[in-house]
Structure formats: C-alpha cells, structure tokens
Amino acid sequence: MSDNQQDVIVQVENVDKFFGDFQALKAVNLTVARGERVVVCGPSGSGKSTLIRCINRLEAHSSGRILINGHELTDDVKDIDAVRREVGMVFQSFNLFPHLTVIENLMLAPKLVRKTSKTENRELAMEMLARVKIQDQAEKWPSALSGGQQQRVAIARALCMNPEVILFDEPTSALDPEMISEVLDVMIDLAKEGMTMICVTHEMGFARSVADKVVFMDQGEIVETGPPATFFDSPKSDRTRLFLQQILSH
Amino acid sequence: MIFDLELILDSIPQMLMGLGLTLQLLFLSLALGTALAIILLLMRISGRWVLAAPAMAYIYIFRGTPILVQIFIIYYGLPQLELVRESILWPILREPFGCAIVALSLNTGAYVSEIFRGGVLGVDRGLKEAASALGLSARQRFIYITAPIAIRLSLPAYSNDVVSLMKSTALASTITLLDMTGIARTIVAETYAPYEVFLSLMVIYLVLTWMIQRSFGWIEKRMSRHVRSEI
C-alpha cells in the first residue's frame, strides 16, 4: 500500500446512507489502493452490500464523498458513467442477460459503451472466457450453465470492460457448495494478477488467504479494519470476536 | 328446425369476400395500436408526472368504456364538430373505414400499453443493475435489456389481445362496413336464416382465432429458446 495519492483507486469519505429513516451506513471511511484486495464481512443487514453498491452508484449515498480514481460520484450522469466504466461488479445472483448467449453477454457492453469493433469484442470475450476457463461454453444460453459456470461468466463479463476495480457482492452465496471453489479459484487468480478487488463475502478462508485488508461492518459502521492475520487471530472489538465465533464455529 | 346446408355452402364464400376487410381492420389497427401502446408505455414509465398522468387518464377512459360506444362517438359524433371537418384528419374520419381503424387503434392501444407495462415491470431488477454496472445508459438498458425481455413476457397476453381485437373488428359492421359480419348481416336480411349464417360466421372466426394462436405459439417458442436447456 502506498501513500501516493495517485495509487488510491477507491476513496470513501465519511459516507452516510439513509433508506427513509433507516441509516444503512454511518460515517463510513474506506481507502482502497491499486492492487489491494479488500474483504468486507459482517452480519446480514450490516450495510456491507450497501457500501459496495454506493461505490458504483447503484445506490446514491446520502452524504459524504466517494471518489473513484479521482472522479467524484455526484448526481451528474456523466460522473456516474465515468465511474462505472472503471468499476466492474459481480452480483450474488449472477444477473446474466438470459436472452443473450454467453459470448453475447460479454460482447454487449464493449459494443455499446466502448464502441469497439465486433471482431475485437469477440476476441476479447474469448480471451476473458479462457481466463475463467469456460471458453467451450461461449455459444450456450446462460440457463444451460451451472451456477458456478454462470458466475464465472459474470466475472468474465466484468473483465471485458477492463475495470480498475471489481466489486464482488457475495459472489458465492447463491451457489451450491460444490461450486463455490471454482468461483473462488477464479477470484484468487485475479487477485494474483494484481486486480484491485473489494469482496463482500462470508468465505473466511478466502479472506484469510487472499485479502490484504479485512473490513468488519456491523449496524452500518466499520467496526474494525486490519490485515487478515491480526483480524482473525487477535480482533480488537468484542463485536468482531462474537461475529468470528459465530461464523467459524462450525 | 332443419339446417339448410345449401345456404351454408352458399353463404360461406360470400362472407369470405369480407375476409380481406376484416384482416385489413385487424392488421392496420394492430400496427397503429401497438405503436400507440409503446408511446403510452414510455409516457407512463418516464417518471415524469406531466407525461404519466395524461397516459393514465387516456388508458382509464379507453379501457373503461365500451368499444362500440367509442366507434359511435368517432363515426357519428366527431363529424358534428366543425373543427374536425376542417382538420387534416377529415379525409380519414369522413370514411367509415377510417373511423373504424381510428376507434380500434385507440382502444387496443390502451389495452396493449398495459400489457407491455406488465412485461416491463416483470423484468428482473438485477438485470438492469448489471447493465448499469457495465456502463450502459438508461436508453441502452431499455433497448437491449428491458425491451427484449419484456416483449417475451408480454407475448401471451398480447396474443390474447390480438384475438380480442380480431373479434372487435366485427363491430365495424355497425357503421356500414361490409366486413365478414357486415356481409353476414346482409345475407340474413335477405334470407331470414340467422341460424345457419351466423353459425357459419362463427366457424370462420374460430379458424382465424386458431391461426392467430398458432402463430403466437410459434413466435413464443422461438423467443423462449434460451429458457430451454439445450442450444
């Protein structure tokens, strides 16, 4: 991690988020540097999904500042578009476009957003499918794939836009147990290649082995942040300790 | 009572002379009504009150009143207004055919826009979010994600509406048009054999309905390729 301002990809400053009267985020601060792997964990309803959804403006934050690679997120559609070009996202429920084949899913955004040629897009798509080891499924419909395969396609789809950072919103929570590892393996490969990642996940093994920084959230606040060794072995807060006991007890 | 088979065999070809007009009424008002429905839909989902409210009022009025009354208002009512007689629409509204097309289009547009709206609301929110996250603009999201999925979701209800529009074309016979029903009424007036003639007419409409349903069944199957597991 560097102190150099240019190396900061995501900067969340004092962000609050309200849904009506309910405060989902309370004065959240988070800095993510280029190449950093951050795992966000916490009980359900703790605001961790809301936090990463604010980072690419799927939710608008109520106050505070969010900067992505120097662009501040405001209500201006241009800012939002600029940010979304640099931020990829992988969802819990895959969200592949069901009416497009696997390769069409990958080629759509490059065609519409970057306006590159069809040949170029197809090559890029095949390359990304190879990266997630699923190139033989290119012409299939998403519904013909298993959950693990669909999630790998979703990761490849995000990669096609060559993002500066990828957000993972519980990418393995909707998967059958036997498919979790194939998705985690892809994520580990990405981490090794130096991709900046923010992962909301309950996979503590992944957090321990891959993360540079683990962030624990509870009731809309960041309770504790630290490298995995410190976080798992000597948590400072009682709330963290309780959470880890519950999640690691079985 | 005895069925006059000869009369049936005789009247069917005569009524089929009106098939062309029935089909013209159906396809023209379907095309215009669907175009109107898309405009109404976009107004309703625009999120702007000044656009949504008129669309809602329109839909409420045209779905809330009998189509026969709408046809009568357009055919008998509008020509009373000098404004209409002097407008560029007069060549259309002067003719019963024009009036029938206008009435059927306006009416079906209201129904179809609600069908499409149901389809749009049925599109999974997560897909729109995924498209947003990839950087697609609101317009691109609508064209490439929402619309194709909404169309498939709307198809069964839309095909019902096409059948219902096809049957509504028979109302054009009340404003002097000689579609199949118009011809049937003429034959009945000459022969006093309503039973045979109208029953034969029913059979023709049933065949048409069957054809419409088969066509949509085929389209639906094609558009649902991705739902089945094989490619």
Tab-separated table of C-alpha atoms in Angstrom:
chain	number	residue	atom	x	y	z
A	1	MET	CA	0.000	0.000	0.000
A	2	SER	CA	1.333	3.380	-0.966
A	3	ASP	CA	0.621	6.815	0.381
A	4	ASN	CA	0.857	8.196	-3.118
A	5	GLN	CA	-2.471	9.854	-3.893
A	6	GLN	CA	-2.417	8.530	-7.475
A	7	ASP	CA	-2.453	4.973	-6.266
A	8	VAL	CA	-5.743	5.349	-4.447
A	9	ILE	CA	-8.491	3.809	-6.562
A	10	VAL	CA	-11.442	3.996	-4.210
A	11	GLN	CA	-11.864	6.615	-1.564
A	12	VAL	CA	-14.958	6.661	0.634
A	13	GLU	CA	-15.068	9.656	2.972
A	14	ASN	CA	-17.492	9.957	5.816
A	15	VAL	CA	-20.370	8.426	3.864
A	16	ASP	CA	-23.883	8.144	5.271
A	17	LYS	CA	-26.718	6.336	3.559
A	18	PHE	CA	-30.348	6.507	4.602
A	19	PHE	CA	-33.235	4.393	3.347
A	20	GLY	CA	-36.085	6.527	4.641
A	21	ASP	CA	-35.464	6.757	8.380
A	22	PHE	CA	-33.192	3.757	8.447
A	23	GLN	CA	-29.492	4.560	8.411
A	24	ALA	CA	-27.708	1.847	6.447
A	25	LEU	CA	-24.247	3.470	6.504
A	26	LYS	CA	-22.877	5.586	9.331
A	27	ALA	CA	-19.863	7.802	8.601
A	28	VAL	CA	-18.050	5.125	6.641
A	29	ASN	CA	-14.428	5.729	5.615
A	30	LEU	CA	-12.556	3.362	3.355
A	31	THR	CA	-9.494	3.734	1.150
A	32	VAL	CA	-8.533	1.108	-1.385
A	33	ALA	CA	-5.200	1.335	-3.189
A	34	ARG	CA	-4.371	-0.002	-6.630
A	35	GLY	CA	-3.862	-3.756	-6.480
A	36	GLU	CA	-5.303	-4.039	-2.990
A	37	ARG	CA	-7.646	-6.886	-2.099
A	38	VAL	CA	-10.250	-5.916	0.463
A	39	VAL	CA	-12.750	-8.297	2.015
A	40	VAL	CA	-15.791	-6.781	3.673
A	41	CYS	CA	-17.617	-9.017	6.123
A	42	GLY	CA	-20.259	-8.659	8.756
A	43	PRO	CA	-23.692	-9.954	9.758
A	44	SER	CA	-26.578	-9.573	7.328
A	45	GLY	CA	-28.034	-6.088	7.402
A	46	SER	CA	-24.706	-4.610	8.456
A	47	GLY	CA	-24.503	-2.377	5.363
A	48	LYS	CA	-21.715	-4.180	3.533
A	49	SER	CA	-23.685	-4.659	0.309
A	50	THR	CA	-24.989	-1.108	0.540
A	51	LEU	CA	-21.412	0.135	0.813
A	52	ILE	CA	-20.220	-1.514	-2.385
A	53	ARG	CA	-23.446	-0.627	-4.187
A	54	CYS	CA	-22.728	3.015	-3.342
A	55	ILE	CA	-19.246	2.678	-4.831
A	56	ASN	CA	-20.692	2.241	-8.341
A	57	ARG	CA	-23.794	4.272	-7.646
A	58	LEU	CA	-26.367	1.512	-7.754
A	59	GLU	CA	-27.367	3.333	-4.586
A	60	ALA	CA	-26.825	7.063	-4.150
A	61	HIS	CA	-25.090	7.933	-0.877
A	62	SER	CA	-26.827	10.493	1.296
A	63	SER	CA	-23.788	12.473	2.411
A	64	GLY	CA	-20.011	12.333	2.368
A	65	ARG	CA	-17.797	11.818	-0.667
A	66	ILE	CA	-16.929	8.844	-2.858
A	67	LEU	CA	-14.054	9.166	-5.339
A	68	ILE	CA	-13.123	6.510	-7.846
A	69	ASN	CA	-9.739	7.002	-9.479
A	70	GLY	CA	-10.124	10.722	-8.853
A	71	HIS	CA	-13.708	11.044	-10.201
A	72	GLU	CA	-16.153	12.126	-7.555
A	73	LEU	CA	-19.566	10.487	-7.693
A	74	THR	CA	-22.289	13.116	-7.898
A	75	ASP	CA	-25.822	13.202	-9.281
A	76	ASP	CA	-24.335	14.090	-12.646
A	77	VAL	CA	-24.914	11.228	-15.080
A	78	LYS	CA	-21.536	11.922	-16.692
A	79	ASP	CA	-19.715	11.313	-13.410
A	80	ILE	CA	-21.694	8.155	-12.830
A	81	ASP	CA	-20.880	6.872	-16.322
A	82	ALA	CA	-17.208	7.728	-15.880
A	83	VAL	CA	-17.101	5.820	-12.606
A	84	ARG	CA	-18.999	2.820	-13.924
A	85	ARG	CA	-16.516	2.462	-16.764
A	86	GLU	CA	-13.787	1.904	-14.181
A	87	VAL	CA	-15.698	-0.278	-11.752
A	88	GLY	CA	-16.810	-3.819	-12.530
A	89	MET	CA	-19.386	-5.630	-10.448
A	90	VAL	CA	-20.230	-9.260	-9.805
A	91	PHE	CA	-23.579	-9.981	-8.162
A	92	GLN	CA	-24.806	-12.687	-5.849
A	93	SER	CA	-27.445	-13.752	-8.366
A	94	PHE	CA	-25.093	-13.633	-11.409
A	95	ASN	CA	-27.531	-11.441	-13.391
A	96	LEU	CA	-26.505	-12.760	-16.790
A	97	PHE	CA	-28.767	-11.470	-19.538
A	98	PRO	CA	-30.978	-14.504	-20.191
A	99	HIS	CA	-31.862	-13.585	-23.775
A	100	LEU	CA	-28.218	-13.395	-24.882
A	101	THR	CA	-25.751	-16.235	-25.278
A	102	VAL	CA	-22.684	-16.371	-23.071
A	103	ILE	CA	-20.477	-14.627	-25.609
A	104	GLU	CA	-23.155	-12.044	-26.399
A	105	ASN	CA	-23.338	-11.279	-22.683
A	106	LEU	CA	-19.637	-10.445	-22.801
A	107	MET	CA	-19.731	-8.510	-26.068
A	108	LEU	CA	-22.683	-6.228	-25.294
A	109	ALA	CA	-21.060	-3.608	-23.058
A	110	PRO	CA	-17.856	-3.243	-25.128
A	111	LYS	CA	-20.060	-2.750	-28.205
A	112	LEU	CA	-22.365	-0.171	-26.610
A	113	VAL	CA	-20.051	1.620	-24.221
A	114	ARG	CA	-16.623	1.430	-25.859
A	115	LYS	CA	-17.964	1.092	-29.414
A	116	THR	CA	-15.154	-1.218	-30.451
A	117	SER	CA	-15.476	-3.495	-33.482
A	118	LYS	CA	-17.266	-6.816	-33.408
A	119	THR	CA	-14.128	-8.814	-34.213
A	120	GLU	CA	-12.236	-7.043	-31.475
A	121	ASN	CA	-15.053	-7.635	-28.982
A	122	ARG	CA	-15.319	-11.305	-29.869
A	123	GLU	CA	-11.580	-11.806	-29.444
A	124	LEU	CA	-11.625	-10.009	-26.121
A	125	ALA	CA	-14.640	-12.038	-24.969
A	126	MET	CA	-12.995	-15.349	-25.888
A	127	GLU	CA	-9.847	-14.273	-24.094
A	128	MET	CA	-11.798	-13.461	-20.926
A	129	LEU	CA	-13.768	-16.713	-21.129
A	130	ALA	CA	-10.456	-18.533	-21.337
A	131	ARG	CA	-9.306	-16.629	-18.291
A	132	VAL	CA	-12.214	-18.055	-16.291
A	133	LYS	CA	-11.742	-21.435	-18.028
A	134	ILE	CA	-15.112	-21.614	-19.702
A	135	GLN	CA	-14.383	-20.856	-23.366
A	136	ASP	CA	-16.112	-24.049	-24.534
A	137	GLN	CA	-19.486	-22.677	-23.330
A	138	ALA	CA	-19.329	-19.487	-25.398
A	139	GLU	CA	-22.319	-20.175	-27.638
A	140	LYS	CA	-24.637	-21.534	-24.931
A	141	TRP	CA	-27.532	-19.786	-23.211
A	142	PRO	CA	-26.840	-18.834	-19.596
A	143	SER	CA	-29.699	-21.090	-18.438
A	144	ALA	CA	-27.805	-24.089	-19.792
A	145	LEU	CA	-24.906	-23.478	-17.384
A	146	SER	CA	-24.470	-24.422	-13.745
A	147	GLY	CA	-24.452	-21.689	-11.110
A	148	GLY	CA	-20.682	-21.791	-10.783
A	149	GLN	CA	-20.258	-21.512	-14.539
A	150	GLN	CA	-22.735	-18.628	-14.696
A	151	GLN	CA	-20.854	-16.751	-12.000
A	152	ARG	CA	-17.565	-17.282	-13.846
A	153	VAL	CA	-19.201	-15.878	-16.999
A	154	ALA	CA	-20.357	-12.884	-14.939
A	155	ILE	CA	-16.763	-12.324	-13.805
A	156	ALA	CA	-15.544	-12.559	-17.403
A	157	ARG	CA	-18.239	-10.099	-18.447
A	158	ALA	CA	-16.990	-7.584	-15.883
A	159	LEU	CA	-13.377	-8.150	-17.005
A	160	CYS	CA	-14.263	-7.320	-20.629
A	161	MET	CA	-14.656	-3.676	-19.629
A	162	ASN	CA	-11.117	-3.710	-18.281
A	163	PRO	CA	-12.113	-2.219	-14.921
A	164	GLU	CA	-9.715	-0.625	-12.447
A	165	VAL	CA	-11.506	-2.364	-9.612
A	166	ILE	CA	-14.042	-5.169	-9.336
A	167	LEU	CA	-16.733	-5.261	-6.668
A	168	PHE	CA	-17.974	-8.684	-5.600
A	169	ASP	CA	-21.317	-8.720	-3.809
A	170	GLU	CA	-21.469	-12.117	-2.069
A	171	PRO	CA	-20.427	-13.913	-5.258
A	172	THR	CA	-20.670	-17.414	-3.801
A	173	SER	CA	-23.725	-17.078	-1.553
A	174	ALA	CA	-26.187	-18.329	-4.167
A	175	LEU	CA	-24.066	-21.304	-5.179
A	176	ASP	CA	-24.314	-24.961	-4.265
A	177	PRO	CA	-21.387	-25.896	-2.007
A	178	GLU	CA	-19.584	-27.943	-4.659
A	179	MET	CA	-19.456	-24.948	-6.986
A	180	ILE	CA	-18.065	-22.398	-4.554
A	181	SER	CA	-14.437	-23.361	-5.057
A	182	GLU	CA	-14.479	-22.995	-8.857
A	183	VAL	CA	-15.577	-19.377	-8.417
A	184	LEU	CA	-13.147	-18.699	-5.574
A	185	ASP	CA	-10.323	-20.147	-7.680
A	186	VAL	CA	-11.067	-17.615	-10.415
A	187	MET	CA	-11.126	-14.831	-7.847
A	188	ILE	CA	-7.811	-15.993	-6.392
A	189	ASP	CA	-6.289	-15.987	-9.889
A	190	LEU	CA	-7.497	-12.422	-10.398
A	191	ALA	CA	-6.022	-11.396	-7.074
A	192	LYS	CA	-2.688	-12.932	-8.037
A	193	GLU	CA	-2.731	-10.983	-11.296
A	194	GLY	CA	-2.959	-7.778	-9.285
A	195	MET	CA	-6.618	-6.899	-9.802
A	196	THR	CA	-7.989	-4.434	-7.283
A	197	MET	CA	-10.916	-6.131	-5.587
A	198	ILE	CA	-13.500	-5.343	-2.952
A	199	CYS	CA	-15.321	-8.520	-1.932
A	200	VAL	CA	-18.317	-8.811	0.306
A	201	THR	CA	-18.210	-12.438	1.309
A	202	HIS	CA	-18.699	-14.939	4.102
A	203	GLU	CA	-15.820	-17.084	2.797
A	204	MET	CA	-13.398	-16.535	5.644
A	205	GLY	CA	-10.839	-18.939	4.173
A	206	PHE	CA	-10.707	-16.750	1.086
A	207	ALA	CA	-10.396	-13.638	3.250
A	208	ARG	CA	-7.553	-15.110	5.251
A	209	SER	CA	-5.534	-16.299	2.266
A	210	VAL	CA	-6.233	-13.565	-0.299
A	211	ALA	CA	-7.131	-10.311	1.441
A	212	ASP	CA	-4.685	-7.532	2.173
A	213	LYS	CA	-7.276	-5.956	4.394
A	214	VAL	CA	-10.381	-7.250	6.111
A	215	VAL	CA	-13.145	-4.806	6.976
A	216	PHE	CA	-15.739	-5.789	9.550
A	217	MET	CA	-19.059	-3.949	9.472
A	218	ASP	CA	-21.938	-4.035	11.909
A	219	GLN	CA	-25.079	-1.885	12.003
A	220	GLY	CA	-23.857	0.371	9.211
A	221	GLU	CA	-20.472	1.105	10.772
A	222	ILE	CA	-16.982	-0.097	10.065
A	223	VAL	CA	-16.104	-1.643	13.399
A	224	GLU	CA	-12.652	-2.903	12.637
A	225	THR	CA	-10.169	-2.949	9.781
A	226	GLY	CA	-6.929	-4.860	9.617
A	227	PRO	CA	-4.752	-7.354	7.828
A	228	PRO	CA	-6.209	-10.867	7.999
A	229	ALA	CA	-3.647	-12.211	10.458
A	230	THR	CA	-4.475	-9.546	13.042
A	231	PHE	CA	-8.164	-9.556	12.219
A	232	PHE	CA	-8.707	-13.288	12.637
A	233	ASP	CA	-6.191	-14.033	15.398
A	234	SER	CA	-6.449	-11.000	17.630
A	235	PRO	CA	-9.585	-8.979	16.893
A	236	LYS	CA	-9.784	-5.804	18.892
A	237	SER	CA	-13.523	-5.381	19.188
A	238	ASP	CA	-15.957	-7.615	21.061
A	239	ARG	CA	-18.406	-7.373	18.197
A	240	THR	CA	-15.773	-8.748	15.795
A	241	ARG	CA	-14.927	-11.537	18.197
A	242	LEU	CA	-18.581	-12.518	18.534
A	243	PHE	CA	-19.079	-12.480	14.767
A	244	LEU	CA	-15.994	-14.615	14.163
A	245	GLN	CA	-17.100	-17.082	16.814
A	246	GLN	CA	-20.484	-17.452	15.168
A	247	ILE	CA	-19.181	-17.771	11.628
A	248	LEU	CA	-16.215	-20.020	12.362
A	249	SER	CA	-17.859	-22.237	14.981
A	250	HIS	CA	-18.982	-24.888	12.507
B	1	MET	CA	-85.567	-26.971	-37.240
B	2	ILE	CA	-83.696	-28.224	-40.264
B	3	PHE	CA	-80.310	-26.929	-41.259
B	4	ASP	CA	-80.175	-25.505	-44.753
B	5	LEU	CA	-76.845	-26.953	-45.820
B	6	GLU	CA	-77.016	-25.406	-49.250
B	7	LEU	CA	-77.438	-21.966	-47.736
B	8	ILE	CA	-74.364	-22.511	-45.585
B	9	LEU	CA	-72.264	-23.647	-48.551
B	10	ASP	CA	-73.545	-20.678	-50.445
B	11	SER	CA	-73.002	-18.032	-47.761
B	12	ILE	CA	-69.516	-19.018	-46.608
B	13	PRO	CA	-67.804	-17.913	-49.856
B	14	GLN	CA	-69.826	-14.705	-49.739
B	15	MET	CA	-68.738	-13.945	-46.189
B	16	LEU	CA	-65.156	-14.761	-47.092
B	17	MET	CA	-65.365	-11.865	-49.552
B	18	GLY	CA	-65.256	-9.742	-46.411
B	19	LEU	CA	-62.200	-11.509	-45.031
B	20	GLY	CA	-59.889	-9.023	-46.720
B	21	LEU	CA	-61.613	-6.130	-44.986
B	22	THR	CA	-61.608	-7.934	-41.637
B	23	LEU	CA	-57.885	-8.597	-41.971
B	24	GLN	CA	-57.197	-5.013	-43.031
B	25	LEU	CA	-59.055	-3.738	-39.985
B	26	LEU	CA	-57.148	-6.184	-37.800
B	27	PHE	CA	-53.623	-5.603	-39.062
B	28	LEU	CA	-53.851	-1.849	-39.546
B	29	SER	CA	-55.348	-1.173	-36.144
B	30	LEU	CA	-52.975	-3.696	-34.545
B	31	ALA	CA	-49.954	-1.898	-36.003
B	32	LEU	CA	-51.226	1.577	-35.114
B	33	GLY	CA	-52.500	0.439	-31.714
B	34	THR	CA	-49.175	-1.201	-30.858
B	35	ALA	CA	-47.278	1.947	-31.852
B	36	LEU	CA	-49.643	3.995	-29.686
B	37	ALA	CA	-49.179	1.497	-26.864
B	38	ILE	CA	-45.405	1.963	-26.953
B	39	ILE	CA	-45.811	5.750	-26.750
B	40	LEU	CA	-48.265	5.418	-23.842
B	41	LEU	CA	-45.920	2.980	-22.116
B	42	LEU	CA	-42.931	5.316	-22.429
B	43	MET	CA	-45.058	8.156	-21.069
B	44	ARG	CA	-46.144	6.038	-18.109
B	45	ILE	CA	-42.672	4.832	-17.175
B	46	SER	CA	-40.990	8.183	-17.885
B	47	GLY	CA	-41.182	9.065	-14.218
B	48	ARG	CA	-42.500	12.496	-15.193
B	49	TRP	CA	-45.902	13.358	-13.904
B	50	VAL	CA	-46.817	15.586	-16.862
B	51	LEU	CA	-46.346	12.622	-19.193
B	52	ALA	CA	-47.569	9.808	-16.984
B	53	ALA	CA	-50.836	11.418	-15.877
B	54	PRO	CA	-52.294	12.015	-19.372
B	55	ALA	CA	-51.331	8.485	-20.380
B	56	MET	CA	-53.049	7.077	-17.302
B	57	ALA	CA	-56.174	9.148	-17.942
B	58	TYR	CA	-56.248	8.017	-21.561
B	59	ILE	CA	-55.872	4.359	-20.628
B	60	TYR	CA	-58.561	4.683	-17.958
B	61	ILE	CA	-61.056	6.205	-20.379
B	62	PHE	CA	-60.465	3.826	-23.278
B	63	ARG	CA	-60.442	0.705	-21.130
B	64	GLY	CA	-63.361	1.905	-19.074
B	65	THR	CA	-65.878	2.441	-21.879
B	66	PRO	CA	-67.401	0.072	-24.458
B	67	ILE	CA	-65.598	0.000	-27.774
B	68	LEU	CA	-68.958	0.156	-29.571
B	69	VAL	CA	-69.666	3.498	-27.922
B	70	GLN	CA	-66.177	4.697	-28.913
B	71	ILE	CA	-66.871	3.724	-32.531
B	72	PHE	CA	-70.225	5.572	-32.465
B	73	ILE	CA	-68.653	8.703	-30.982
B	74	ILE	CA	-65.972	8.754	-33.652
B	75	TYR	CA	-68.289	7.936	-36.545
B	76	TYR	CA	-71.460	9.835	-35.579
B	77	GLY	CA	-70.101	12.340	-33.087
B	78	LEU	CA	-66.915	13.822	-34.466
B	79	PRO	CA	-68.303	14.959	-37.853
B	80	GLN	CA	-70.655	17.242	-35.899
B	81	LEU	CA	-67.657	19.349	-34.973
B	82	GLU	CA	-66.556	21.920	-37.484
B	83	LEU	CA	-63.066	21.680	-36.042
B	84	VAL	CA	-62.929	18.053	-37.163
B	85	ARG	CA	-64.469	18.692	-40.557
B	86	GLU	CA	-61.807	21.280	-41.282
B	87	SER	CA	-58.881	19.333	-39.899
B	88	ILE	CA	-56.383	17.331	-41.946
B	89	LEU	CA	-57.873	14.193	-40.376
B	90	TRP	CA	-61.208	14.753	-42.098
B	91	PRO	CA	-60.411	12.567	-45.150
B	92	ILE	CA	-59.891	9.710	-42.701
B	93	LEU	CA	-62.762	10.455	-40.340
B	94	ARG	CA	-65.188	11.046	-43.221
B	95	GLU	CA	-64.942	7.379	-44.189
B	96	PRO	CA	-66.408	4.607	-42.039
B	97	PHE	CA	-63.247	2.561	-42.676
B	98	GLY	CA	-61.076	5.382	-41.309
B	99	CYS	CA	-63.341	5.749	-38.291
B	100	ALA	CA	-63.208	2.020	-37.570
B	101	ILE	CA	-59.398	1.988	-37.803
B	102	VAL	CA	-59.119	5.019	-35.533
B	103	ALA	CA	-61.503	3.599	-32.927
B	104	LEU	CA	-59.962	0.118	-32.907
B	105	SER	CA	-56.399	1.532	-32.747
B	106	LEU	CA	-57.176	3.945	-29.935
B	107	ASN	CA	-58.900	1.218	-27.974
B	108	THR	CA	-56.350	-1.533	-28.457
B	109	GLY	CA	-53.502	0.910	-27.770
B	110	ALA	CA	-54.829	1.429	-24.251
B	111	TYR	CA	-55.005	-2.313	-23.547
B	112	VAL	CA	-51.682	-3.200	-25.152
B	113	SER	CA	-49.789	-0.469	-23.298
B	114	GLU	CA	-50.915	-2.022	-20.012
B	115	ILE	CA	-49.802	-5.437	-21.262
B	116	PHE	CA	-46.375	-4.049	-22.152
B	117	ARG	CA	-46.149	-2.278	-18.812
B	118	GLY	CA	-46.713	-5.598	-17.074
B	119	GLY	CA	-43.866	-7.029	-19.146
B	120	VAL	CA	-41.532	-4.161	-18.283
B	121	LEU	CA	-42.341	-4.485	-14.578
B	122	GLY	CA	-41.636	-8.208	-14.836
B	123	VAL	CA	-38.015	-7.717	-15.881
B	124	ASP	CA	-35.693	-8.674	-13.041
B	125	ARG	CA	-34.244	-5.601	-11.378
B	126	GLY	CA	-30.880	-7.317	-11.051
B	127	LEU	CA	-30.502	-7.431	-14.841
B	128	LYS	CA	-30.978	-3.679	-15.095
B	129	GLU	CA	-28.440	-3.209	-12.306
B	130	ALA	CA	-25.970	-5.465	-14.093
B	131	ALA	CA	-26.419	-3.390	-17.250
B	132	SER	CA	-25.946	-0.165	-15.252
B	133	ALA	CA	-22.827	-1.544	-13.640
B	134	LEU	CA	-21.430	-2.310	-17.107
B	135	GLY	CA	-21.897	1.352	-18.021
B	136	LEU	CA	-24.969	1.117	-20.273
B	137	SER	CA	-27.034	4.293	-20.389
B	138	ALA	CA	-30.701	4.292	-19.391
B	139	ARG	CA	-31.656	4.283	-23.057
B	140	GLN	CA	-29.335	1.385	-23.887
B	141	ARG	CA	-30.615	-0.560	-20.891
B	142	PHE	CA	-34.168	-0.162	-22.139
B	143	ILE	CA	-33.415	-1.098	-25.747
B	144	TYR	CA	-31.031	-4.003	-25.190
B	145	ILE	CA	-32.157	-5.496	-21.883
B	146	THR	CA	-35.604	-4.407	-20.704
B	147	ALA	CA	-37.437	-4.341	-24.039
B	148	PRO	CA	-36.442	-7.767	-25.405
B	149	ILE	CA	-37.233	-9.475	-22.108
B	150	ALA	CA	-40.452	-7.506	-21.593
B	151	ILE	CA	-41.641	-8.411	-25.100
B	152	ARG	CA	-41.271	-12.093	-24.394
B	153	LEU	CA	-43.056	-11.728	-21.060
B	154	SER	CA	-45.872	-9.774	-22.734
B	155	LEU	CA	-46.421	-12.148	-25.607
B	156	PRO	CA	-49.108	-14.456	-24.140
B	157	ALA	CA	-51.265	-11.522	-23.014
B	158	TYR	CA	-50.577	-9.709	-26.290
B	159	SER	CA	-51.765	-12.665	-28.340
B	160	ASN	CA	-54.996	-12.684	-26.316
B	161	ASP	CA	-55.435	-9.050	-27.169
B	162	VAL	CA	-54.895	-9.704	-30.876
B	163	VAL	CA	-57.652	-12.314	-30.765
B	164	SER	CA	-59.914	-9.905	-28.954
B	165	LEU	CA	-59.132	-7.151	-31.474
B	166	MET	CA	-59.898	-9.544	-34.316
B	167	LYS	CA	-63.331	-10.168	-32.808
B	168	SER	CA	-63.858	-6.447	-32.240
B	169	THR	CA	-63.449	-5.804	-35.964
B	170	ALA	CA	-66.957	-7.264	-36.298
B	171	LEU	CA	-68.252	-4.055	-34.690
B	172	ALA	CA	-67.204	-2.193	-37.834
B	173	SER	CA	-70.311	-3.695	-39.443
B	174	THR	CA	-72.390	-1.366	-37.263
B	175	ILE	CA	-71.059	1.635	-39.184
B	176	THR	CA	-71.935	0.277	-42.637
B	177	LEU	CA	-68.693	-1.569	-43.352
B	178	LEU	CA	-69.049	-4.859	-45.200
B	179	ASP	CA	-66.537	-6.966	-43.334
B	180	MET	CA	-67.432	-10.621	-42.782
B	181	THR	CA	-70.014	-9.736	-40.146
B	182	GLY	CA	-71.415	-6.962	-42.323
B	183	ILE	CA	-71.889	-9.387	-45.204
B	184	ALA	CA	-73.437	-11.968	-42.867
B	185	ARG	CA	-75.975	-9.420	-41.670
B	186	THR	CA	-76.846	-8.588	-45.255
B	187	ILE	CA	-77.351	-12.260	-46.109
B	188	VAL	CA	-79.528	-12.721	-43.025
B	189	ALA	CA	-81.607	-9.736	-44.000
B	190	GLU	CA	-82.218	-11.337	-47.405
B	191	THR	CA	-82.721	-14.961	-46.358
B	192	TYR	CA	-84.128	-14.735	-42.830
B	193	ALA	CA	-81.776	-17.600	-41.882
B	194	PRO	CA	-79.790	-16.194	-38.970
B	195	TYR	CA	-79.012	-19.588	-37.529
B	196	GLU	CA	-77.132	-21.039	-40.483
B	197	VAL	CA	-75.417	-17.837	-41.499
B	198	PHE	CA	-74.194	-16.687	-38.093
B	199	LEU	CA	-73.092	-20.204	-37.133
B	200	SER	CA	-71.007	-20.385	-40.313
B	201	LEU	CA	-69.615	-16.967	-39.482
B	202	MET	CA	-68.618	-18.229	-36.049
B	203	VAL	CA	-66.720	-21.094	-37.612
B	204	ILE	CA	-64.753	-18.670	-39.813
B	205	TYR	CA	-63.841	-16.537	-36.785
B	206	LEU	CA	-62.830	-19.659	-34.869
B	207	VAL	CA	-60.456	-20.646	-37.662
B	208	LEU	CA	-58.960	-17.147	-37.619
B	209	THR	CA	-58.535	-17.300	-33.836
B	210	TRP	CA	-56.881	-20.675	-34.140
B	211	MET	CA	-54.468	-19.293	-36.744
B	212	ILE	CA	-53.561	-16.300	-34.579
B	213	GLN	CA	-52.959	-18.510	-31.564
B	214	ARG	CA	-50.818	-20.921	-33.564
B	215	SER	CA	-48.702	-18.066	-34.938
B	216	PHE	CA	-48.098	-16.640	-31.499
B	217	GLY	CA	-47.383	-20.095	-30.131
B	218	TRP	CA	-44.649	-20.404	-32.734
B	219	ILE	CA	-43.228	-16.943	-32.006
B	220	GLU	CA	-43.293	-17.619	-28.272
B	221	LYS	CA	-41.437	-20.862	-28.760
B	222	ARG	CA	-38.799	-19.142	-30.854
B	223	MET	CA	-38.388	-16.343	-28.359
B	224	SER	CA	-38.074	-18.783	-25.474
B	225	ARG	CA	-35.193	-20.748	-26.961
B	226	HIS	CA	-32.953	-19.548	-24.172
B	227	VAL	CA	-35.269	-20.856	-21.470
B	228	ARG	CA	-34.848	-24.448	-22.567
B	229	SER	CA	-31.591	-26.031	-21.577
B	230	GLU	CA	-30.319	-27.182	-24.947
B	231	ILE	CA	-28.979	-24.776	-27.559
